[in-house]
mmCIF file of C-alpha atoms and ligand atoms in Angstrom:
data_model
loop_
_atom_site.group_PDB
_atom_site.id
_atom_site.type_symbol
_atom_site.label_atom_id
_atom_site.label_comp_id
_atom_site.label_asym_id
_atom_site.label_seq_id
_atom_site.Cartn_x
_atom_site.Cartn_y
_atom_site.Cartn_z
ATOM 1 C CA MET A 11 -44.505 46.401 -17.178
ATOM 2 C CA ASN A 12 -42.216 48.598 -15.002
ATOM 3 C CA LEU A 13 -39.420 47.340 -12.866
ATOM 4 C CA SER A 14 -41.125 47.603 -9.468
ATOM 5 C CA ALA A 15 -44.235 45.722 -10.684
ATOM 6 C CA SER A 16 -42.135 42.927 -12.099
ATOM 7 C CA LEU A 17 -40.137 42.662 -8.874
ATOM 8 C CA LEU A 18 -43.261 42.574 -6.842
ATOM 9 C CA ARG A 19 -44.753 39.833 -9.008
ATOM 10 C CA ARG A 20 -41.507 37.803 -8.644
ATOM 11 C CA PHE A 21 -41.576 38.303 -4.873
ATOM 12 C CA ALA A 22 -45.216 37.223 -4.717
ATOM 13 C CA ALA A 23 -44.446 34.013 -6.732
ATOM 14 C CA ALA A 24 -41.555 33.217 -4.558
ATOM 15 C CA ALA A 25 -43.517 33.759 -1.411
ATOM 16 C CA LEU A 26 -46.328 31.589 -2.688
ATOM 17 C CA GLY A 27 -43.747 28.861 -3.538
ATOM 18 C CA LEU A 28 -42.382 29.001 0.033
ATOM 19 C CA LEU A 29 -45.824 28.822 1.463
ATOM 20 C CA LEU A 30 -46.587 25.722 -0.661
ATOM 21 C CA VAL A 31 -43.393 24.068 0.468
ATOM 22 C CA VAL A 32 -44.070 24.770 4.132
ATOM 23 C CA CYS A 33 -47.750 23.722 3.811
ATOM 24 C CA SER A 34 -46.899 20.483 2.049
ATOM 25 C CA ALA A 35 -44.177 19.722 4.606
ATOM 26 C CA ARG A 36 -46.694 20.360 7.295
ATOM 27 C CA ALA A 37 -49.238 18.100 5.508
ATOM 28 C CA GLN A 38 -46.780 15.299 5.574
ATOM 29 C CA SER A 39 -45.706 15.911 9.114
ATOM 30 C CA LEU A 40 -46.880 14.460 12.409
ATOM 31 C CA GLU A 41 -47.498 16.945 15.108
ATOM 32 C CA LEU A 42 -46.805 16.162 18.730
ATOM 33 C CA ARG A 43 -47.875 18.947 20.919
ATOM 34 C CA PHE A 44 -47.195 19.083 24.682
ATOM 35 C CA LEU A 45 -49.767 21.641 25.944
ATOM 36 C CA ASN A 46 -48.815 24.156 28.661
ATOM 37 C CA VAL A 47 -51.594 23.191 31.045
ATOM 38 C CA GLY A 48 -49.804 24.259 34.323
ATOM 39 C CA GLN A 49 -49.064 21.409 36.743
ATOM 40 C CA GLY A 50 -50.214 18.394 34.866
ATOM 41 C CA ASP A 51 -50.022 16.613 31.484
ATOM 42 C CA ALA A 52 -51.901 17.007 28.217
ATOM 43 C CA ALA A 53 -50.446 16.203 24.807
ATOM 44 C CA VAL A 54 -52.043 16.047 21.341
ATOM 45 C CA ILE A 55 -50.895 13.936 18.399
ATOM 46 C CA VAL A 56 -52.166 15.068 14.906
ATOM 47 C CA THR A 57 -51.276 12.631 12.134
ATOM 48 C CA PRO A 58 -50.760 13.814 8.492
ATOM 49 C CA GLU A 59 -54.229 12.327 7.792
ATOM 50 C CA GLY A 60 -55.635 14.704 10.360
ATOM 51 C CA LYS A 61 -56.409 11.955 12.996
ATOM 52 C CA LYS A 62 -56.154 13.182 16.426
ATOM 53 C CA VAL A 63 -55.101 11.547 19.690
ATOM 54 C CA LEU A 64 -55.321 13.196 23.175
ATOM 55 C CA VAL A 65 -53.034 11.735 25.896
ATOM 56 C CA ASP A 66 -54.117 13.163 29.256
ATOM 57 C CA ALA A 67 -56.270 16.201 29.809
ATOM 58 C CA GLY A 68 -54.453 18.286 32.390
ATOM 59 C CA PRO A 69 -55.817 19.467 35.593
ATOM 60 C CA GLY A 70 -59.320 20.845 36.087
ATOM 61 C CA GLY A 71 -59.852 24.318 34.534
ATOM 62 C CA SER A 72 -56.869 23.836 32.248
ATOM 63 C CA PRO A 73 -56.809 25.588 28.810
ATOM 64 C CA LEU A 74 -57.252 22.150 27.067
ATOM 65 C CA LEU A 75 -60.953 22.910 26.328
ATOM 66 C CA SER A 76 -60.271 26.284 24.712
ATOM 67 C CA TYR A 77 -57.413 24.745 22.804
ATOM 68 C CA LEU A 78 -59.802 22.056 21.313
ATOM 69 C CA ARG A 79 -62.294 24.623 20.556
ATOM 70 C CA SER A 80 -59.985 27.209 18.952
ATOM 71 C CA HIS A 81 -58.704 24.364 16.726
ATOM 72 C CA HIS A 82 -62.223 23.167 15.872
ATOM 73 C CA TYR A 83 -61.310 19.746 17.108
ATOM 74 C CA ASP A 84 -64.805 18.350 17.466
ATOM 75 C CA THR A 85 -63.672 14.769 16.970
ATOM 76 C CA LEU A 86 -60.897 12.938 18.820
ATOM 77 C CA ASP A 87 -60.070 9.514 17.268
ATOM 78 C CA LEU A 88 -58.523 8.274 20.459
ATOM 79 C CA VAL A 89 -58.275 9.521 23.944
ATOM 80 C CA ILE A 90 -55.765 8.126 26.442
ATOM 81 C CA ALA A 91 -55.658 8.693 30.167
ATOM 82 C CA SER A 92 -52.279 7.612 31.403
ATOM 83 C CA HIS A 93 -53.577 7.168 34.967
ATOM 84 C CA GLY A 94 -56.387 8.531 37.264
ATOM 85 C CA HIS A 95 -54.621 11.405 39.092
ATOM 86 C CA SER A 96 -56.479 14.842 38.851
ATOM 87 C CA ASP A 97 -53.489 16.559 37.153
ATOM 88 C CA HIS A 98 -54.010 14.138 34.191
ATOM 89 C CA ILE A 99 -57.715 13.728 34.067
ATOM 90 C CA GLY A 100 -59.009 16.998 35.699
ATOM 91 C CA GLY A 101 -59.995 18.299 32.239
ATOM 92 C CA MET A 102 -61.085 14.877 30.840
ATOM 93 C CA ALA A 103 -64.911 14.973 31.459
ATOM 94 C CA ASP A 104 -65.020 18.363 29.791
ATOM 95 C CA ALA A 105 -62.993 17.183 26.836
ATOM 96 C CA LEU A 106 -65.224 14.084 26.498
ATOM 97 C CA GLY A 107 -68.404 16.292 26.824
ATOM 98 C CA ALA A 108 -67.100 18.790 24.212
ATOM 99 C CA THR A 109 -65.975 16.292 21.474
ATOM 100 C CA THR A 110 -66.989 13.086 19.683
ATOM 101 C CA VAL A 111 -64.591 10.539 21.020
ATOM 102 C CA ARG A 112 -64.185 7.359 18.964
ATOM 103 C CA TYR A 113 -61.924 5.272 21.451
ATOM 104 C CA TYR A 114 -60.979 5.698 24.980
ATOM 105 C CA LEU A 115 -58.134 3.880 26.690
ATOM 106 C CA ASP A 116 -57.050 3.877 30.331
ATOM 107 C CA ASN A 117 -55.203 1.943 33.048
ATOM 108 C CA GLY A 118 -58.335 0.341 34.387
ATOM 109 C CA ILE A 119 -57.205 1.036 37.943
ATOM 110 C CA PRO A 120 -60.094 2.488 40.018
ATOM 111 C CA HIS A 121 -59.651 5.694 41.956
ATOM 112 C CA THR A 122 -61.931 7.180 44.637
ATOM 113 C CA THR A 123 -61.945 10.896 43.784
ATOM 114 C CA ALA A 124 -64.877 12.752 42.413
ATOM 115 C CA THR A 125 -62.736 13.749 39.465
ATOM 116 C CA TYR A 126 -62.193 10.063 38.653
ATOM 117 C CA GLN A 127 -65.903 9.194 39.110
ATOM 118 C CA ARG A 128 -67.000 12.224 36.872
ATOM 119 C CA THR A 129 -64.494 11.061 34.190
ATOM 120 C CA MET A 130 -65.669 7.499 34.121
ATOM 121 C CA GLN A 131 -69.360 8.729 33.957
ATOM 122 C CA ALA A 132 -68.390 10.846 30.970
ATOM 123 C CA VAL A 133 -66.546 7.839 29.344
ATOM 124 C CA GLU A 134 -69.797 5.732 29.489
ATOM 125 C CA ALA A 135 -71.962 8.654 28.393
ATOM 126 C CA SER A 136 -69.701 9.482 25.517
ATOM 127 C CA GLY A 137 -70.292 6.168 23.702
ATOM 128 C CA ALA A 138 -66.531 5.853 22.996
ATOM 129 C CA GLN A 139 -65.244 2.368 22.318
ATOM 130 C CA TYR A 140 -63.440 1.405 25.548
ATOM 131 C CA LEU A 141 -59.876 -0.172 25.211
ATOM 132 C CA GLN A 142 -57.836 -1.800 27.991
ATOM 133 C CA ALA A 143 -54.167 -1.045 28.359
ATOM 134 C CA THR A 144 -53.131 -4.418 26.995
ATOM 135 C CA ALA A 145 -49.987 -4.989 24.915
ATOM 136 C CA ARG A 146 -51.660 -3.952 21.761
ATOM 137 C CA THR A 147 -50.892 -1.692 18.740
ATOM 138 C CA ILE A 148 -53.172 0.997 17.610
ATOM 139 C CA THR A 149 -52.681 2.240 14.203
ATOM 140 C CA VAL A 150 -53.916 5.844 13.797
ATOM 141 C CA GLY A 151 -53.546 6.980 10.192
ATOM 142 C CA SER A 152 -49.828 6.528 9.376
ATOM 143 C CA ALA A 153 -48.822 6.504 12.969
ATOM 144 C CA ARG A 154 -48.483 3.508 15.366
ATOM 145 C CA LEU A 155 -48.937 3.528 19.082
ATOM 146 C CA ARG A 156 -47.730 0.676 20.893
ATOM 147 C CA VAL A 157 -49.305 0.381 24.373
ATOM 148 C CA LEU A 158 -46.926 -0.436 27.254
ATOM 149 C CA PRO A 159 -49.263 -1.999 29.804
ATOM 150 C CA PRO A 160 -48.688 -1.402 33.523
ATOM 151 C CA PRO A 161 -47.649 -4.389 35.636
ATOM 152 C CA SER A 162 -50.625 -6.625 36.283
ATOM 153 C CA ARG A 163 -52.463 -6.233 39.603
ATOM 154 C CA GLN A 164 -50.970 -2.778 40.018
ATOM 155 C CA VAL A 165 -52.988 -0.615 42.329
ATOM 156 C CA ASP A 166 -50.774 2.439 42.492
ATOM 157 C CA GLN A 167 -51.814 5.011 39.989
ATOM 158 C CA ASN A 168 -48.249 6.399 39.105
ATOM 159 C CA ASN A 169 -46.802 2.935 38.754
ATOM 160 C CA GLY A 170 -49.901 1.902 36.977
ATOM 161 C CA SER A 171 -49.518 4.586 34.174
ATOM 162 C CA VAL A 172 -50.033 3.547 30.657
ATOM 163 C CA GLY A 173 -46.962 3.909 28.442
ATOM 164 C CA ILE A 174 -47.259 4.861 24.800
ATOM 165 C CA LEU A 175 -44.536 4.463 22.240
ATOM 166 C CA LEU A 176 -45.413 6.547 19.256
ATOM 167 C CA GLU A 177 -43.882 5.588 15.972
ATOM 168 C CA PHE A 178 -44.142 7.537 12.698
ATOM 169 C CA GLY A 179 -41.735 6.078 10.179
ATOM 170 C CA GLU A 180 -38.235 6.596 11.777
ATOM 171 C CA PHE A 181 -39.496 9.065 14.406
ATOM 172 C CA ARG A 182 -40.322 7.723 17.858
ATOM 173 C CA ALA A 183 -41.609 9.178 21.020
ATOM 174 C CA LEU A 184 -42.306 7.827 24.397
ATOM 175 C CA LEU A 185 -45.002 9.087 26.792
ATOM 176 C CA THR A 186 -45.269 7.272 30.123
ATOM 177 C CA GLY A 187 -47.519 9.462 32.400
ATOM 178 C CA ASP A 188 -46.213 9.549 35.950
ATOM 179 C CA SER A 189 -44.381 6.128 35.835
ATOM 180 C CA GLU A 190 -42.026 5.829 38.624
ATOM 181 C CA GLN A 191 -38.728 3.810 38.857
ATOM 182 C CA TYR A 192 -40.614 0.597 39.650
ATOM 183 C CA GLU A 193 -42.623 0.728 36.402
ATOM 184 C CA LEU A 194 -39.747 1.999 34.230
ATOM 185 C CA GLN A 195 -37.684 -1.002 35.450
ATOM 186 C CA TYR A 196 -40.646 -3.288 34.759
ATOM 187 C CA TRP A 197 -40.880 -2.075 31.138
ATOM 188 C CA LEU A 198 -37.107 -2.426 30.685
ATOM 189 C CA GLN A 199 -37.394 -6.047 31.740
ATOM 190 C CA HIS A 200 -40.657 -6.989 29.867
ATOM 191 C CA GLU A 201 -40.823 -4.795 26.852
ATOM 192 C CA SER A 202 -38.468 -3.792 24.074
ATOM 193 C CA ILE A 203 -37.794 -0.237 24.767
ATOM 194 C CA PRO A 204 -35.971 1.329 21.704
ATOM 195 C CA GLN A 205 -33.923 4.528 21.290
ATOM 196 C CA VAL A 206 -36.426 7.361 20.601
ATOM 197 C CA THR A 207 -36.348 10.863 19.337
ATOM 198 C CA VAL A 208 -38.480 12.445 22.084
ATOM 199 C CA VAL A 209 -39.163 11.341 25.673
ATOM 200 C CA LYS A 210 -41.809 12.911 27.802
ATOM 201 C CA VAL A 211 -39.895 12.877 31.130
ATOM 202 C CA ALA A 212 -42.132 10.860 33.502
ATOM 203 C CA HIS A 213 -43.707 12.358 36.623
ATOM 204 C CA HIS A 214 -43.208 16.062 35.806
ATOM 205 C CA GLY A 215 -39.335 15.695 36.186
ATOM 206 C CA SER A 216 -39.410 14.288 39.734
ATOM 207 C CA PRO A 217 -36.471 12.131 40.753
ATOM 208 C CA ASN A 218 -38.490 9.063 40.951
ATOM 209 C CA GLY A 219 -39.645 9.371 37.262
ATOM 210 C CA THR A 220 -36.119 8.974 35.766
ATOM 211 C CA THR A 221 -33.492 6.279 36.117
ATOM 212 C CA ALA A 222 -30.021 5.993 34.473
ATOM 213 C CA ALA A 223 -31.104 2.693 32.740
ATOM 214 C CA TRP A 224 -34.244 4.467 31.252
ATOM 215 C CA ILE A 225 -32.131 7.195 29.901
ATOM 216 C CA GLN A 226 -29.552 4.727 28.561
ATOM 217 C CA ALA A 227 -32.316 2.712 26.786
ATOM 218 C CA THR A 228 -34.224 5.699 25.331
ATOM 219 C CA ARG A 229 -31.355 8.122 24.600
ATOM 220 C CA PRO A 230 -33.602 10.806 23.112
ATOM 221 C CA GLN A 231 -32.603 13.974 21.395
ATOM 222 C CA VAL A 232 -35.494 15.850 23.021
ATOM 223 C CA ALA A 233 -36.820 15.574 26.598
ATOM 224 C CA VAL A 234 -39.932 17.361 27.417
ATOM 225 C CA ILE A 235 -41.104 18.030 31.029
ATOM 226 C CA SER A 236 -44.701 19.070 31.495
ATOM 227 C CA VAL A 237 -44.765 21.092 34.618
ATOM 228 C CA GLY A 238 -46.359 24.134 36.306
ATOM 229 C CA ALA A 239 -44.484 27.128 37.400
ATOM 230 C CA GLY A 240 -44.154 27.494 41.184
ATOM 231 C CA ASN A 241 -45.647 24.096 41.903
ATOM 232 C CA SER A 242 -45.629 22.828 45.589
ATOM 233 C CA TYR A 243 -43.843 19.647 44.816
ATOM 234 C CA GLY A 244 -40.509 20.972 43.705
ATOM 235 C CA HIS A 245 -40.907 19.601 40.145
ATOM 236 C CA PRO A 246 -38.807 19.354 38.150
ATOM 237 C CA SER A 247 -35.520 18.184 39.897
ATOM 238 C CA LEU A 248 -32.625 19.984 38.527
ATOM 239 C CA ARG A 249 -30.533 16.734 38.892
ATOM 240 C CA VAL A 250 -33.090 14.992 36.612
ATOM 241 C CA ILE A 251 -32.728 17.864 34.028
ATOM 242 C CA GLU A 252 -28.926 17.409 34.117
ATOM 243 C CA GLN A 253 -29.149 13.703 33.729
ATOM 244 C CA TRP A 254 -31.167 14.025 30.460
ATOM 245 C CA GLN A 255 -28.923 16.843 29.249
ATOM 246 C CA ARG A 256 -25.708 14.804 30.083
ATOM 247 C CA ALA A 257 -27.128 11.987 27.699
ATOM 248 C CA GLY A 258 -27.413 14.525 24.919
ATOM 249 C CA ALA A 259 -30.935 15.564 25.181
ATOM 250 C CA ARG A 260 -32.303 19.073 24.696
ATOM 251 C CA VAL A 261 -34.643 19.681 27.521
ATOM 252 C CA TYR A 262 -37.834 21.647 27.161
ATOM 253 C CA ARG A 263 -40.231 22.475 30.013
ATOM 254 C CA THR A 264 -43.718 23.762 29.642
ATOM 255 C CA ASP A 265 -43.515 26.193 32.565
ATOM 256 C CA ARG A 266 -40.656 28.081 30.882
ATOM 257 C CA ASP A 267 -41.103 27.272 27.201
ATOM 258 C CA GLY A 268 -44.944 27.138 27.176
ATOM 259 C CA THR A 269 -46.530 24.686 24.764
ATOM 260 C CA VAL A 270 -43.861 22.606 23.004
ATOM 261 C CA ILE A 271 -44.714 21.433 19.529
ATOM 262 C CA ILE A 272 -42.681 18.927 17.589
ATOM 263 C CA MET A 273 -43.140 18.496 13.824
ATOM 264 C CA ALA A 274 -41.889 15.143 12.748
ATOM 265 C CA GLY A 275 -41.111 13.716 9.413
ATOM 266 C CA ARG A 276 -41.287 10.042 8.488
ATOM 267 C CA ASP A 277 -37.509 10.095 8.036
ATOM 268 C CA GLY A 278 -37.083 10.854 11.549
ATOM 269 C CA SER A 279 -36.318 14.565 11.043
ATOM 270 C CA TYR A 280 -38.168 16.940 13.318
ATOM 271 C CA VAL A 281 -38.432 20.622 14.220
ATOM 272 C CA VAL A 282 -39.178 21.830 17.781
ATOM 273 C CA LEU A 283 -41.241 25.013 18.146
ATOM 274 C CA ASN A 284 -42.225 26.474 21.519
ATOM 275 C CA GLU A 285 -44.779 29.054 22.497
ATOM 276 C CA LEU A 286 -42.673 31.423 24.636
ATOM 277 C CA THR A 287 -39.176 31.205 23.136
ATOM 278 C CA SER A 288 -39.674 30.291 19.427
ATOM 279 C CA PRO A 289 -40.340 33.088 16.865
ATOM 280 C CA ALA A 290 -42.766 30.750 15.001
ATOM 281 C CA PRO A 291 -46.387 31.424 15.691
ATOM 282 C CA VAL A 292 -48.227 28.726 17.587
ATOM 283 C CA ALA A 293 -51.893 28.387 18.690
ATOM 284 C CA PRO A 294 -52.829 30.771 21.493
ATOM 285 C CA THR A 295 -53.396 29.378 24.895
ATOM 286 C CA PRO A 296 -54.903 31.355 27.711
ATOM 287 C CA ALA A 297 -52.481 32.798 30.108
ATOM 288 C CA PRO A 298 -51.906 30.456 33.048
ATOM 289 C CA SER A 299 -53.075 33.115 35.474
ATOM 290 C CA ALA A 300 -56.464 33.190 33.877
ATOM 291 C CA ARG A 301 -57.329 29.689 34.839
ATOM 292 C CA GLU A 302 -57.776 27.522 37.900
ATOM 293 C CA SER A 303 -54.914 25.409 38.747
ATOM 294 C CA ASP A 304 -55.213 22.280 40.756
ATOM 295 C CA SER A 305 -52.003 22.878 42.333
ATOM 296 C CA THR A 306 -53.064 26.332 43.762
ATOM 297 C CA PRO A 307 -54.934 26.125 46.990
ATOM 298 C CA GLN A 308 -58.375 27.389 46.489
ATOM 299 C CA PRO A 309 -60.955 28.350 48.976
ATOM 300 C CA ALA A 310 -63.619 25.721 49.502
ATOM 301 C CA ARG A 311 -66.750 26.537 47.489
ATOM 302 C CA ALA A 312 -69.943 26.904 49.458
ATOM 303 C CA CYS A 313 -72.519 24.366 48.662
ATOM 304 C CA CYS A 314 -74.552 25.834 45.868
ATOM 305 C CA ARG A 315 -77.827 24.050 46.290
ATOM 306 C CA VAL A 316 -79.274 21.243 48.344
ATOM 307 C CA CYS A 317 -80.276 18.084 46.664
ATOM 308 C CA SER A 318 -83.046 15.921 47.667
ATOM 309 C CA ARG A 319 -81.552 12.750 46.532
ATOM 310 C CA GLY A 320 -77.983 11.429 45.946
ATOM 311 C CA LYS A 321 -74.664 12.551 47.324
ATOM 312 C CA ALA A 322 -74.033 15.378 44.823
ATOM 313 C CA CYS A 323 -75.779 17.758 42.468
ATOM 314 C CA GLY A 324 -73.927 18.129 39.275
ATOM 315 C CA ASN A 325 -70.360 18.037 40.379
ATOM 316 C CA SER A 326 -70.255 20.585 42.994
ATOM 317 C CA CYS A 327 -72.745 20.099 45.710
ATOM 318 C CA ILE A 328 -73.198 18.042 48.843
ATOM 319 C CA SER A 329 -76.677 16.936 49.541
ATOM 320 C CA ARG A 330 -78.278 17.800 52.836
ATOM 321 C CA ALA A 331 -80.172 14.550 52.664
ATOM 322 C CA TYR A 332 -77.310 12.431 51.832
ATOM 323 C CA ARG A 333 -76.977 9.486 54.238
ATOM 324 C CA ARG A 334 -74.456 6.740 54.417
ATOM 325 C CA GLY A 335 -75.739 4.138 56.850
ATOM 326 C CA ARG A 336 -76.859 5.850 59.964
ATOM 327 C CA GLU A 337 -74.479 8.660 59.694
ATOM 328 C CA PRO A 338 -75.857 11.745 57.829
ATOM 329 C CA MET A 339 -73.647 14.020 55.833
ATOM 330 C CA SER A 340 -74.070 17.290 57.502
ATOM 331 C CA GLU A 341 -74.152 20.501 55.456
ATOM 332 C CA ARG A 342 -71.023 21.470 57.323
ATOM 333 C CA GLU A 343 -68.878 18.605 56.331
ATOM 334 C CA ALA A 344 -67.755 17.163 52.987
ATOM 335 C CA PHE A 345 -65.693 14.356 51.524
ATOM 336 C CA TYR A 346 -62.036 15.021 50.435
ATOM 337 C CA THR A 347 -60.114 12.210 48.694
ATOM 338 C CA VAL A 348 -56.353 11.695 48.771
ATOM 339 C CA ASP A 349 -55.725 12.024 45.030
ATOM 340 C CA ARG A 350 -51.952 11.381 45.503
ATOM 341 C CA ILE A 351 -49.109 12.137 47.734
ATOM 342 C CA GLU A 352 -46.231 14.231 46.387
ATOM 343 C CA GLY A 353 -43.370 14.209 48.843
ATOM 344 C CA ASP A 354 -44.535 16.201 51.917
ATOM 345 C CA ILE A 355 -47.737 17.347 50.165
ATOM 346 C CA THR A 356 -51.000 15.486 50.280
ATOM 347 C CA VAL A 357 -53.193 16.504 47.241
ATOM 348 C CA LEU A 358 -56.919 16.325 48.285
ATOM 349 C CA VAL A 359 -59.714 16.417 45.736
ATOM 350 C CA GLY A 360 -63.084 17.652 47.104
ATOM 351 C CA ASP A 361 -66.465 16.471 45.726
ATOM 352 C CA ASP A 362 -66.509 19.792 43.844
ATOM 353 C CA GLY A 363 -63.544 18.444 41.871
ATOM 354 C CA ILE A 364 -61.097 21.123 43.189
ATOM 355 C CA ALA A 365 -57.772 19.820 44.242
ATOM 356 C CA LEU A 366 -55.972 21.327 47.308
ATOM 357 C CA ASP A 367 -52.364 20.945 48.329
ATOM 358 C CA VAL A 368 -52.173 20.171 52.089
ATOM 359 C CA PRO A 369 -48.924 19.636 53.964
ATOM 360 C CA GLY A 370 -49.128 16.031 55.293
ATOM 361 C CA ASP A 371 -48.485 17.046 58.816
ATOM 362 C CA THR A 372 -51.609 19.264 58.805
ATOM 363 C CA LEU A 373 -53.767 16.098 58.907
ATOM 364 C CA PRO A 374 -54.437 14.418 62.075
ATOM 365 C CA LEU A 375 -53.840 11.001 60.541
ATOM 366 C CA ARG A 376 -51.526 9.244 58.189
ATOM 367 C CA VAL A 377 -53.153 8.755 54.840
ATOM 368 C CA ARG A 378 -52.369 6.876 51.636
ATOM 369 C CA GLU A 379 -53.687 7.352 48.007
ATOM 370 C CA GLY A 380 -57.365 6.769 47.679
ATOM 371 C CA VAL A 381 -58.347 7.354 51.364
ATOM 372 C CA VAL A 382 -61.618 9.127 51.682
ATOM 373 C CA LEU A 383 -61.767 11.743 54.454
ATOM 374 C CA ARG A 384 -64.877 13.343 56.030
ATOM 375 C CA VAL A 385 -63.880 16.874 56.914
ATOM 376 C CA ARG A 386 -65.865 19.649 58.822
ATOM 377 C CA PHE A 387 -65.885 23.229 57.711
ATOM 378 C CA THR A 388 -64.964 26.119 59.985
ATOM 379 C CA ALA A 389 -67.487 28.974 60.651
ATOM 380 C CA GLY A 390 -65.696 30.786 57.848
ATOM 381 C CA GLY A 391 -66.455 27.964 55.361
ATOM 382 C CA GLN A 392 -62.811 26.598 55.230
ATOM 383 C CA PRO A 393 -62.112 22.922 55.556
ATOM 384 C CA ASP A 394 -60.896 22.177 58.986
ATOM 385 C CA TRP A 395 -58.219 19.606 58.406
ATOM 386 C CA SER A 396 -57.735 18.914 62.064
ATOM 387 C CA SER A 397 -61.417 17.304 61.987
ATOM 388 C CA ALA A 398 -60.425 14.897 59.024
ATOM 389 C CA ALA A 399 -61.524 11.296 59.775
ATOM 390 C CA SER A 400 -61.075 8.462 57.413
ATOM 391 C CA ASP A 401 -64.516 7.083 55.988
ATOM 392 C CA ASP A 402 -63.673 3.534 54.869
ATOM 393 C CA ALA A 403 -67.274 2.727 53.980
ATOM 394 C CA GLU A 404 -67.411 5.581 51.535
ATOM 395 C CA ARG A 405 -64.194 4.520 50.046
ATOM 396 C CA GLU A 406 -65.364 0.984 49.623
ATOM 397 C CA ARG A 407 -68.532 2.274 48.027
ATOM 398 C CA ARG A 408 -66.599 4.398 45.543
ATOM 399 C CA LEU A 409 -64.224 1.594 44.724
ATOM 400 C CA LYS A 410 -67.145 -0.770 44.077
ATOM 401 C CA GLU A 411 -68.868 1.732 41.847
ATOM 402 C CA ALA A 412 -65.704 2.409 39.886
ATOM 403 C CA GLY A 413 -64.952 -1.448 39.670
ATOM 404 C CA ASP A 414 -68.567 -2.196 38.350
ATOM 405 C CA ARG A 415 -68.182 0.580 35.712
ATOM 406 C CA ILE A 416 -64.679 -0.704 34.667
ATOM 407 C CA ALA A 417 -66.142 -4.260 34.376
ATOM 408 C CA ARG A 418 -68.971 -3.021 32.197
ATOM 409 C CA LEU A 419 -66.486 -1.156 29.914
ATOM 410 C CA ARG A 420 -64.127 -4.020 29.619
ATOM 411 C CA ASN A 421 -66.778 -6.309 28.405
ATOM 412 C CA THR A 422 -67.118 -4.098 25.342
ATOM 413 C CA ASP A 423 -63.350 -4.271 24.461
ATOM 414 C CA PRO A 424 -63.010 -5.881 21.056
ATOM 415 C CA GLY A 425 -59.423 -7.130 21.996
ATOM 416 C CA GLY A 426 -56.351 -7.174 19.877
ATOM 417 C CA ASP A 427 -54.861 -4.557 17.789
ATOM 418 C CA VAL A 428 -56.933 -1.614 16.527
ATOM 419 C CA VAL A 429 -56.858 0.281 13.307
ATOM 420 C CA LEU A 430 -58.392 3.824 13.479
HETATM 421 ZN ZN1 ZN B 510 -48.948 13.991 37.352
#
């Protein structure tokens, strides 16, 4: 054997050894991945046993679906919707339709948007076992998820977010949706909130999603902000970033770092990889510019076909024949629901599921979350916000439909802790 062949063989053996070490470390690790979905949240947990949990599904048109497909994730053991806002469940119906979902957990607080209705229809159609956000522990392989329930009788979606404390040996992470100061304080008073390794900063780094007491209790080494570049809401707040940094956390944000991946060991050790600034290869996600963002104003879609029955065809059409009481829904008007209010911006979701950011002072009336507006279109096919009028009967109808669906699902909850 000549010298170069011997060296080559030794190099190959060493490379194989390294690969085996990396693969075995990976096989014993838990992966916590904060996907870059633009302005919204979506996170995936993969246990060493290969069990998969999805926490939130990003806005409509987010790259979640292509992520699930490219990884051949055809079964999700547990799907959690932190709350019903469209930047968290916009991609949920598609995710539920594209995978087999074993368990589904949400906050049980009805919302009136078309996105929420479509999500809940998909939950029922999926056959997933529904779980309420009660104080329960869900064991997923060698990981444990402790559910932090929202305060009872909560109607506000953000302050009704489901909290999840993920425990994998000594490693802990906290994901709390868009919880605001009220709910964070509630948990500090009613739950035991431990020090954790990773915090998903609540409400996209908005000032109302962080408190000094919450930082003091959690004292994470890593704080991840899931946020879209150039969003209309001023997320994240620089002061919030500084607060977490001052407490010793390294702050990652999906708008700058891309998808953030944490590989955690049972001993509490971890590695952070990120799509845009790490040399390590991570799964490709489509460029943000190639997708619809629910924070980018979109022109209203023309009604694509006229239905003979019902309010909507598929998810994007308003029926010519739809009648509510004695007031017909004309072809030149549509419902828009107040999904949420972010400072000066009112986020309206049309019955086509597309979210639009509208400055609050554009509307002729003061609105709050969940209000359903009847809006006329201009001759150019754009929503004429000055025509917006509240339709309380339609709002009540949607709340009743959602309430009935939640009651049916609740009846199937086995209760107690769950082992997946
Ligand atoms: Zn949000």
